[in-house]
Amino acid sequence: AAKAGGRDRISVFDPSMYTAAVMEAEARTELERGLANDEFVVNYQPIVDLPSGKLVGVEALARWQHPERGLVAPDAFIAQAERTGLIVALGAHILRVACHEVARWQREIPGAENVRVSINLSARQFQEADLVDTVRAALTDSGIRPDLVVLEITESLLMQDVDATVVTLHELRDLGVRIAIDDFGTGYSSLSYLRRFPIDILKIDKAFIDGITLDSDDATLAEAVVGLGKALRLSTVAEGIEHIDQQEMLSDLGVTYGQGYLFARPGTADEIAAMVREHYGPDY
Ligand code: C2E
Ligand code: MG
Ligand code: MG
Ligand code: MG
């Protein structure tokens, strides 16, 4: 940048840019260190069948067990991992861990063989030529049934390199996994646009769920998003359900699945395995 702007710029050396670059390099080193020390762990949040509340799957959510900072939420490191490219290695790690853990529950907990796992993928991971190989390896190594794995992608990914994304999504689906659009409604996808992508599930963003029982405009919007899912013959998941009246209303609207603090907060592998055992034990 210093060279490009050189001639007519007063200061060739921009200290604020220097600081930003140093901070970025430090963040990268710190993420690399955390990855090498196996500090990234996976928490799981139940996804339930809406009318019954029965656990049908879990979403894998990354956490950083930092030696000084404690348990760090993804909002504080995913964006940085994306910028530095470290998300590729981190994402592969999360994918491996989540597939192995859920495969273990499926094996060890009678009745839980159909519990699904959803895993978030960043747009950055789609730029890697070996994404499909990485997913295939995680499936093979863990022995998990591919149809029980859901890959969550965001609408913004779909806006990027449309043709390449369509190809990759088809390759992923050929492995047997399902594709979900995460945070649906916060991006800019139109109905005709969405039809071009091989997707199975729409996850309706919490922003549309929050006000549904309080505000009739919000309810109308949520209904429209649900209608979009139905028109495209996709299953729907409502994110961020916190109140029972939201569950009832979404269930009445025909939303398939729900996720939110009302049912369970994200928990450690052991906590959620215990919950799965409770749901599927011999007495269920
Ligand atoms: P997301 O994929 O939309 O995940 C749902 C987020 O909503 C989670 O936050 C979850 O804890 C939170 N949530 C669930 N139910 C409720 C509720 O009832 N109320 C409220 N207030 N929040 C609820 P979390 O774990 O902090 O993750 C934030 C975001 O970080 C995720 O949003 C996802 O975009 C990203 N993320 C997490 N793990 C990964 C990962 O392994 N890879 C990538 N690329 N992104 C990840
Ligand atoms: Mg997600
Ligand atoms: Mg989401
Ligand atoms: Mg969300």
Short mmCIF file of C-alpha atoms and ligand atoms in Angstrom, two decimals:
data_model
loop_
_atom_site.label_atom_id
_atom_site.label_comp_id
_atom_site.label_asym_id
_atom_site.label_seq_id
_atom_site.Cartn_x
_atom_site.Cartn_y
_atom_site.Cartn_z
CA ALA A 1 0.00 0.00 0.00
CA ALA A 2 2.90 2.33 0.78
CA LYS A 3 4.27 1.83 -2.72
CA ALA A 4 0.95 2.22 -4.52
CA GLY A 5 0.09 5.45 -2.76
CA GLY A 6 3.74 6.61 -2.70
CA ARG A 7 4.03 9.61 -4.97
CA ASP A 8 1.26 11.91 -3.81
CA ARG A 9 1.07 10.81 -0.22
CA ILE A 10 2.76 12.88 2.43
CA SER A 11 3.47 9.98 4.68
CA VAL A 12 4.57 6.82 2.94
CA PHE A 13 4.74 5.05 6.26
CA ASP A 14 1.35 4.93 7.93
CA PRO A 15 1.80 4.05 11.61
CA SER A 16 -1.84 3.04 12.12
CA MET A 17 -1.55 0.53 9.30
CA TYR A 18 1.65 -0.74 10.83
CA THR A 19 -0.07 -1.22 14.19
CA ALA A 20 -2.96 -3.04 12.55
CA ALA A 21 -0.56 -5.35 10.71
CA VAL A 22 1.35 -6.12 13.88
CA MET A 23 -1.86 -6.83 15.78
CA GLU A 24 -3.02 -9.09 12.97
CA ALA A 25 0.27 -10.97 12.99
CA GLU A 26 0.05 -11.35 16.77
CA ALA A 27 -3.50 -12.60 16.53
CA ARG A 28 -2.40 -15.14 13.97
CA THR A 29 0.46 -16.37 16.14
CA GLU A 30 -1.87 -16.60 19.12
CA LEU A 31 -4.46 -18.58 17.14
CA GLU A 32 -1.72 -20.88 15.83
CA ARG A 33 -0.46 -21.41 19.35
CA GLY A 34 -3.97 -22.21 20.57
CA LEU A 35 -4.49 -24.66 17.75
CA ALA A 36 -1.13 -26.36 18.36
CA ASN A 37 -1.97 -26.65 22.09
CA ASP A 38 -5.39 -28.08 21.35
CA GLU A 39 -7.19 -25.22 23.12
CA PHE A 40 -10.16 -25.13 20.75
CA VAL A 41 -13.03 -27.21 22.01
CA VAL A 42 -16.50 -27.91 20.73
CA ASN A 43 -19.71 -27.23 22.60
CA TYR A 44 -23.03 -28.59 21.42
CA GLN A 45 -26.52 -27.10 21.47
CA PRO A 46 -29.55 -29.34 21.03
CA ILE A 47 -31.87 -28.94 18.05
CA VAL A 48 -35.35 -30.24 18.80
CA ASP A 49 -38.44 -31.35 16.97
CA LEU A 50 -40.81 -28.41 17.38
CA PRO A 51 -44.11 -29.77 18.46
CA SER A 52 -42.61 -32.39 20.82
CA GLY A 53 -39.36 -30.77 21.95
CA LYS A 54 -37.55 -34.07 21.35
CA LEU A 55 -33.82 -33.75 20.69
CA VAL A 56 -33.09 -34.66 17.07
CA GLY A 57 -29.62 -33.18 16.67
CA VAL A 58 -26.99 -30.78 17.94
CA GLU A 59 -25.10 -27.82 16.54
CA ALA A 60 -21.34 -27.83 17.08
CA LEU A 61 -20.15 -24.44 18.36
CA ALA A 62 -16.47 -23.60 18.70
CA ARG A 63 -15.01 -22.31 21.99
CA TRP A 64 -11.47 -21.31 22.83
CA GLN A 65 -10.27 -22.60 26.20
CA HIS A 66 -7.66 -19.88 26.54
CA PRO A 67 -5.02 -20.28 29.30
CA GLU A 68 -5.34 -16.61 30.37
CA ARG A 69 -8.62 -15.40 28.95
CA GLY A 70 -10.75 -18.35 29.98
CA LEU A 71 -13.50 -19.71 27.76
CA VAL A 72 -13.67 -17.43 24.72
CA ALA A 73 -16.82 -17.22 22.55
CA PRO A 74 -16.56 -17.55 18.77
CA ASP A 75 -17.56 -13.92 18.16
CA ALA A 76 -14.15 -13.03 19.64
CA PHE A 77 -12.03 -15.21 17.35
CA ILE A 78 -13.85 -16.54 14.26
CA ALA A 79 -13.57 -13.29 12.30
CA GLN A 80 -9.86 -13.09 13.08
CA ALA A 81 -9.39 -16.73 12.13
CA GLU A 82 -11.13 -15.95 8.84
CA ARG A 83 -8.96 -12.93 8.08
CA THR A 84 -5.73 -14.77 8.84
CA GLY A 85 -6.79 -17.91 6.99
CA LEU A 86 -6.40 -19.95 10.20
CA ILE A 87 -10.11 -20.80 9.96
CA VAL A 88 -9.17 -23.45 7.40
CA ALA A 89 -7.17 -25.46 9.95
CA LEU A 90 -9.53 -24.56 12.81
CA GLY A 91 -12.61 -25.48 10.76
CA ALA A 92 -11.10 -28.85 9.83
CA HIS A 93 -10.36 -29.46 13.52
CA ILE A 94 -13.91 -28.61 14.63
CA LEU A 95 -15.31 -30.81 11.87
CA ARG A 96 -13.16 -33.76 12.95
CA VAL A 97 -13.91 -33.40 16.66
CA ALA A 98 -17.66 -32.95 16.14
CA CYS A 99 -17.97 -35.95 13.80
CA HIS A 100 -16.01 -38.15 16.21
CA GLU A 101 -17.93 -37.08 19.30
CA VAL A 102 -21.36 -37.46 17.76
CA ALA A 103 -20.39 -40.80 16.18
CA ARG A 104 -19.44 -41.96 19.69
CA TRP A 105 -22.83 -40.95 21.16
CA GLN A 106 -24.54 -42.71 18.29
CA ARG A 107 -22.59 -45.89 19.03
CA GLU A 108 -22.75 -45.79 22.81
CA ILE A 109 -26.23 -44.45 23.53
CA PRO A 110 -28.97 -46.89 22.61
CA GLY A 111 -31.61 -45.19 20.49
CA ALA A 112 -29.40 -42.24 19.60
CA GLU A 113 -28.18 -43.59 16.28
CA ASN A 114 -30.11 -40.95 14.34
CA VAL A 115 -28.92 -37.89 16.26
CA ARG A 116 -27.60 -35.35 13.76
CA VAL A 117 -24.76 -32.89 13.98
CA SER A 118 -24.66 -29.47 12.34
CA ILE A 119 -21.29 -27.85 11.73
CA ASN A 120 -20.65 -24.23 10.71
CA LEU A 121 -18.47 -23.63 7.67
CA SER A 122 -16.91 -20.27 6.78
CA ALA A 123 -16.89 -18.84 3.30
CA ARG A 124 -13.11 -18.92 3.54
CA GLN A 125 -13.15 -22.71 3.75
CA PHE A 126 -14.92 -22.81 0.38
CA GLN A 127 -11.90 -21.17 -1.23
CA GLU A 128 -9.80 -24.23 -0.43
CA ALA A 129 -9.59 -26.76 -3.22
CA ASP A 130 -9.57 -29.62 -0.72
CA LEU A 131 -12.71 -28.74 1.30
CA VAL A 132 -14.56 -31.76 -0.08
CA ASP A 133 -11.62 -34.06 0.75
CA THR A 134 -11.48 -32.62 4.27
CA VAL A 135 -15.18 -33.33 4.81
CA ARG A 136 -14.87 -36.80 3.29
CA ALA A 137 -11.93 -37.61 5.60
CA ALA A 138 -13.87 -36.45 8.69
CA LEU A 139 -16.79 -38.69 7.69
CA THR A 140 -14.61 -41.72 6.96
CA ASP A 141 -12.36 -41.40 10.03
CA SER A 142 -15.28 -41.03 12.44
CA GLY A 143 -17.50 -43.55 10.69
CA ILE A 144 -20.48 -41.22 11.09
CA ARG A 145 -23.38 -41.71 8.68
CA PRO A 146 -23.04 -38.87 6.16
CA ASP A 147 -26.77 -38.18 6.09
CA LEU A 148 -26.58 -37.26 9.79
CA VAL A 149 -24.14 -34.43 9.09
CA VAL A 150 -25.44 -30.95 8.26
CA LEU A 151 -23.07 -28.27 7.01
CA GLU A 152 -24.24 -24.75 7.85
CA ILE A 153 -23.26 -21.99 5.46
CA THR A 154 -24.31 -18.35 5.33
CA GLU A 155 -26.20 -16.46 2.70
CA SER A 156 -23.22 -14.21 2.08
CA LEU A 157 -21.23 -17.24 0.89
CA LEU A 158 -23.88 -17.85 -1.74
CA MET A 159 -23.41 -14.32 -3.04
CA GLN A 160 -19.70 -14.71 -3.63
CA ASP A 161 -18.56 -17.04 -6.38
CA VAL A 162 -21.90 -18.46 -7.42
CA ASP A 163 -20.81 -20.99 -10.05
CA ALA A 164 -17.94 -22.40 -7.99
CA THR A 165 -20.15 -22.56 -4.88
CA VAL A 166 -22.89 -24.45 -6.72
CA VAL A 167 -20.30 -27.02 -7.88
CA THR A 168 -18.79 -27.45 -4.40
CA LEU A 169 -22.21 -27.75 -2.76
CA HIS A 170 -23.12 -30.51 -5.21
CA GLU A 171 -19.86 -32.32 -4.44
CA LEU A 172 -20.54 -32.07 -0.73
CA ARG A 173 -24.08 -33.31 -1.17
CA ASP A 174 -22.75 -36.22 -3.23
CA LEU A 175 -20.90 -37.29 -0.07
CA GLY A 176 -24.35 -37.65 1.49
CA VAL A 177 -24.30 -34.65 3.83
CA ARG A 178 -27.03 -32.01 4.03
CA ILE A 179 -26.66 -28.29 3.57
CA ALA A 180 -28.32 -25.64 5.73
CA ILE A 181 -28.44 -21.89 5.22
CA ASP A 182 -27.61 -20.32 8.58
CA ASP A 183 -28.96 -17.00 9.88
CA PHE A 184 -31.46 -17.02 7.05
CA GLY A 185 -33.18 -13.73 6.32
CA THR A 186 -30.27 -11.53 7.34
CA GLY A 187 -28.67 -11.66 3.88
CA TYR A 188 -30.05 -10.80 0.50
CA SER A 189 -31.08 -14.06 -1.09
CA SER A 190 -34.19 -13.95 -3.20
CA LEU A 191 -36.45 -16.89 -3.89
CA SER A 192 -35.26 -17.33 -7.46
CA TYR A 193 -31.66 -17.00 -6.36
CA LEU A 194 -31.94 -19.64 -3.65
CA ARG A 195 -33.32 -22.15 -6.13
CA ARG A 196 -29.94 -22.34 -7.83
CA PHE A 197 -28.27 -23.86 -4.77
CA PRO A 198 -28.67 -27.46 -3.61
CA ILE A 199 -29.81 -26.84 -0.05
CA ASP A 200 -31.91 -28.84 2.39
CA ILE A 201 -32.56 -26.68 5.43
CA LEU A 202 -33.23 -23.03 6.25
CA LYS A 203 -32.25 -21.81 9.69
CA ILE A 204 -34.37 -18.77 10.41
CA ASP A 205 -32.31 -16.16 12.21
CA LYS A 206 -33.07 -15.28 15.80
CA ALA A 207 -33.79 -11.70 14.72
CA PHE A 208 -37.03 -12.95 13.14
CA ILE A 209 -37.96 -15.06 16.13
CA ASP A 210 -37.44 -12.51 18.92
CA GLY A 211 -40.53 -10.40 18.34
CA ILE A 212 -43.01 -12.86 16.86
CA THR A 213 -45.26 -13.04 19.88
CA LEU A 214 -45.05 -9.32 20.58
CA ASP A 215 -45.24 -7.56 17.25
CA SER A 216 -47.56 -8.43 14.38
CA ASP A 217 -45.11 -7.16 11.74
CA ASP A 218 -42.45 -9.50 13.12
CA ALA A 219 -44.93 -12.35 13.05
CA THR A 220 -45.79 -11.57 9.43
CA LEU A 221 -42.10 -11.52 8.49
CA ALA A 222 -41.43 -14.83 10.23
CA GLU A 223 -44.43 -16.30 8.44
CA ALA A 224 -43.04 -15.08 5.11
CA VAL A 225 -39.66 -16.71 5.78
CA VAL A 226 -41.37 -19.95 6.77
CA GLY A 227 -43.45 -19.71 3.58
CA LEU A 228 -40.26 -19.32 1.57
CA GLY A 229 -38.89 -22.50 3.11
CA LYS A 230 -42.12 -24.34 2.32
CA ALA A 231 -42.15 -23.06 -1.26
CA LEU A 232 -38.66 -24.43 -1.74
CA ARG A 233 -39.61 -27.66 0.08
CA LEU A 234 -36.90 -27.22 2.70
CA SER A 235 -37.00 -28.11 6.38
CA THR A 236 -36.87 -25.12 8.67
CA VAL A 237 -35.11 -24.53 11.98
CA ALA A 238 -36.02 -21.55 14.14
CA GLU A 239 -32.96 -20.18 15.98
CA GLY A 240 -32.92 -18.50 19.36
CA ILE A 241 -36.22 -19.69 20.82
CA GLU A 242 -36.33 -18.47 24.41
CA HIS A 243 -40.03 -18.58 25.31
CA ILE A 244 -42.65 -21.27 25.22
CA ASP A 245 -45.13 -19.04 23.36
CA GLN A 246 -42.56 -18.66 20.57
CA GLN A 247 -42.29 -22.44 20.37
CA GLU A 248 -46.07 -22.77 20.15
CA MET A 249 -46.43 -20.09 17.51
CA LEU A 250 -43.57 -21.42 15.35
CA SER A 251 -44.91 -24.93 15.66
CA ASP A 252 -48.33 -23.69 14.52
CA LEU A 253 -46.67 -21.96 11.56
CA GLY A 254 -45.26 -25.32 10.55
CA VAL A 255 -41.60 -24.78 11.40
CA THR A 256 -39.95 -28.20 11.61
CA TYR A 257 -37.25 -27.76 14.25
CA GLY A 258 -36.19 -25.35 16.95
CA GLN A 259 -33.04 -24.37 18.79
CA GLY A 260 -32.65 -21.99 21.69
CA TYR A 261 -32.17 -21.40 25.38
CA LEU A 262 -35.75 -22.55 26.05
CA PHE A 263 -34.65 -26.09 25.21
CA ALA A 264 -30.97 -25.97 26.16
CA ARG A 265 -27.91 -23.74 26.10
CA PRO A 266 -24.77 -25.01 24.39
CA GLY A 267 -22.95 -27.46 26.66
CA THR A 268 -19.79 -29.53 26.78
CA ALA A 269 -19.66 -32.87 25.00
CA ASP A 270 -20.20 -34.67 28.33
CA GLU A 271 -23.13 -32.47 29.34
CA ILE A 272 -24.88 -32.91 26.03
CA ALA A 273 -24.11 -36.64 25.88
CA ALA A 274 -25.85 -36.93 29.27
CA MET A 275 -28.82 -35.04 27.83
CA VAL A 276 -28.91 -37.32 24.79
CA ARG A 277 -28.85 -40.31 27.16
CA GLU A 278 -31.81 -38.84 29.06
CA HIS A 279 -33.74 -38.33 25.84
CA TYR A 280 -32.98 -41.73 24.41
CA GLY A 281 -32.42 -43.97 27.42
CA PRO A 282 -34.47 -47.19 27.64
CA ASP A 283 -37.25 -45.39 29.53
CA TYR A 284 -37.87 -42.61 27.07
P1 C2E B 1 -24.72 -19.52 14.72
O1 C2E B 1 -24.15 -20.57 13.86
O2 C2E B 1 -25.92 -18.81 14.23
O3 C2E B 1 -25.00 -20.23 16.13
C1 C2E B 1 -26.05 -19.91 16.97
C2 C2E B 1 -25.61 -18.95 18.06
O4 C2E B 1 -26.75 -18.49 18.77
C3 C2E B 1 -24.68 -19.59 19.11
O5 C2E B 1 -23.79 -18.58 19.59
C4 C2E B 1 -25.68 -19.96 20.20
O6 C2E B 1 -25.08 -20.09 21.47
C5 C2E B 1 -26.61 -18.78 20.15
N1 C2E B 1 -27.94 -19.08 20.68
C6 C2E B 1 -28.62 -20.23 20.56
N2 C2E B 1 -29.83 -20.16 21.15
C7 C2E B 1 -29.92 -18.92 21.66
C8 C2E B 1 -30.95 -18.22 22.40
O7 C2E B 1 -32.02 -18.75 22.70
N3 C2E B 1 -30.67 -16.93 22.75
C9 C2E B 1 -29.49 -16.33 22.43
N4 C2E B 1 -29.32 -15.07 22.82
N5 C2E B 1 -28.52 -16.95 21.72
C10 C2E B 1 -28.73 -18.23 21.35
P2 C2E B 1 -22.21 -18.82 19.67
O8 C2E B 1 -21.91 -20.21 20.12
O9 C2E B 1 -21.66 -17.69 20.46
O10 C2E B 1 -21.74 -18.70 18.17
C11 C2E B 1 -21.82 -17.49 17.47
C12 C2E B 1 -21.52 -17.68 16.00
O11 C2E B 1 -20.13 -18.02 15.82
C13 C2E B 1 -22.28 -18.81 15.35
O12 C2E B 1 -23.60 -18.40 15.05
C14 C2E B 1 -21.43 -19.05 14.12
O13 C2E B 1 -21.72 -18.10 13.13
C15 C2E B 1 -20.04 -18.78 14.65
N6 C2E B 1 -19.38 -20.07 14.95
C16 C2E B 1 -19.44 -20.84 16.06
N7 C2E B 1 -18.70 -21.97 15.93
C17 C2E B 1 -18.17 -21.91 14.69
C18 C2E B 1 -17.30 -22.80 13.92
O14 C2E B 1 -16.91 -23.88 14.36
N8 C2E B 1 -16.97 -22.39 12.66
C19 C2E B 1 -17.42 -21.22 12.14
N9 C2E B 1 -17.03 -20.90 10.88
N10 C2E B 1 -18.23 -20.39 12.80
C20 C2E B 1 -18.60 -20.72 14.06
MG MG B 2 -24.84 -22.09 12.84
MG MG B 3 -27.31 -19.53 13.13
MG MG B 4 -27.76 -16.74 14.13
#
